[in-house]
mmCIF file of C-alpha atoms in Angstrom:
data_model
loop_
_atom_site.group_PDB
_atom_site.id
_atom_site.type_symbol
_atom_site.label_atom_id
_atom_site.label_comp_id
_atom_site.label_asym_id
_atom_site.label_seq_id
_atom_site.Cartn_x
_atom_site.Cartn_y
_atom_site.Cartn_z
ATOM 1 C CA MET A 9 -30.757 31.240 -59.110
ATOM 2 C CA TYR A 10 -27.487 30.729 -57.264
ATOM 3 C CA LEU A 11 -23.729 32.020 -57.965
ATOM 4 C CA TYR A 12 -21.395 28.926 -57.419
ATOM 5 C CA LYS A 13 -17.540 29.005 -56.774
ATOM 6 C CA LEU A 14 -16.354 25.339 -57.920
ATOM 7 C CA GLU A 15 -12.623 24.464 -57.370
ATOM 8 C CA ILE A 16 -11.567 21.972 -60.190
ATOM 9 C CA GLU A 17 -8.503 19.784 -59.438
ATOM 10 C CA LEU A 18 -7.084 18.957 -62.795
ATOM 11 C CA ALA A 19 -4.005 16.791 -63.174
ATOM 12 C CA ASP A 20 -1.363 18.982 -63.004
ATOM 13 C CA ARG A 21 -3.122 22.313 -61.058
ATOM 14 C CA ILE A 22 -6.259 23.655 -59.629
ATOM 15 C CA VAL A 23 -8.826 26.018 -61.235
ATOM 16 C CA TYR A 24 -11.834 27.863 -60.293
ATOM 17 C CA LEU A 25 -15.215 28.615 -62.091
ATOM 18 C CA ILE A 26 -17.828 30.685 -60.731
ATOM 19 C CA ALA A 27 -20.894 29.840 -62.660
ATOM 20 C CA ALA A 28 -24.783 30.942 -62.023
ATOM 21 C CA ALA A 29 -26.971 28.011 -61.922
ATOM 22 C CA GLU A 30 -30.401 27.259 -60.320
ATOM 23 C CA GLY A 31 -29.051 24.441 -58.520
ATOM 24 C CA ASP A 32 -25.822 22.185 -57.470
ATOM 25 C CA GLU A 33 -26.522 19.671 -60.118
ATOM 26 C CA GLN A 34 -26.940 22.270 -63.083
ATOM 27 C CA ALA A 35 -23.594 23.663 -61.707
ATOM 28 C CA PHE A 36 -21.789 20.875 -62.036
ATOM 29 C CA ASP A 37 -23.273 20.389 -65.411
ATOM 30 C CA GLN A 38 -21.703 23.770 -66.640
ATOM 31 C CA VAL A 39 -18.150 22.339 -65.734
ATOM 32 C CA GLU A 40 -17.224 20.438 -68.464
ATOM 33 C CA GLY A 41 -18.616 23.196 -71.197
ATOM 34 C CA HIS A 42 -16.451 25.997 -69.749
ATOM 35 C CA LEU A 43 -13.415 23.562 -69.531
ATOM 36 C CA ALA A 44 -13.630 22.859 -73.135
ATOM 37 C CA ARG A 45 -13.995 26.952 -74.157
ATOM 38 C CA HIS A 46 -10.848 27.907 -71.788
ATOM 39 C CA PHE A 47 -8.540 25.109 -72.693
ATOM 40 C CA VAL A 48 -6.822 24.397 -76.142
ATOM 41 C CA LYS A 49 -6.924 20.260 -75.266
ATOM 42 C CA MET A 50 -9.668 19.343 -72.711
ATOM 43 C CA PRO A 51 -7.923 18.658 -69.417
ATOM 44 C CA GLU A 52 -8.363 15.585 -67.224
ATOM 45 C CA VAL A 53 -10.410 16.368 -64.104
ATOM 46 C CA LYS A 54 -9.863 14.774 -60.971
ATOM 47 C CA GLN A 55 -12.493 16.465 -58.727
ATOM 48 C CA THR A 56 -14.803 18.890 -58.511
ATOM 49 C CA VAL A 57 -16.085 20.441 -55.503
ATOM 50 C CA ILE A 58 -18.478 23.530 -54.414
ATOM 51 C CA VAL A 59 -16.662 26.166 -52.492
ATOM 52 C CA GLU A 60 -19.560 28.556 -52.008
ATOM 53 C CA LYS A 61 -22.528 29.101 -53.096
ATOM 54 C CA LYS A 62 -24.616 32.522 -52.589
ATOM 55 C CA ARG A 63 -28.098 33.346 -53.820
ATOM 56 C CA LEU A 64 -27.742 35.477 -56.998
ATOM 57 C CA GLU A 65 -29.020 39.013 -56.670
ATOM 58 C CA LYS A 66 -27.100 42.645 -57.302
ATOM 59 C CA GLY A 67 -24.205 42.741 -55.628
ATOM 60 C CA ALA A 68 -23.421 39.185 -55.397
ATOM 61 C CA GLY A 69 -19.795 37.996 -56.213
ATOM 62 C CA TYR A 70 -16.147 36.529 -55.406
ATOM 63 C CA VAL A 71 -12.794 37.878 -54.771
ATOM 64 C CA ILE A 72 -10.441 35.545 -56.598
ATOM 65 C CA GLY A 73 -6.828 35.756 -54.950
#
């Protein structure tokens, strides 16, 4: 299991998603569901990229600034 930091380019801004997944494909598959729960209206996604990938273990995390 890995902890992913994904950068999602929307039509008007860039947002970040931190997600736990077994692999890269599963991490990308989670993006739409998380965006749908976060936004009232589903935003237009231009591009999604993996910024960082860490093995998920006790103490793993990211600082978002």
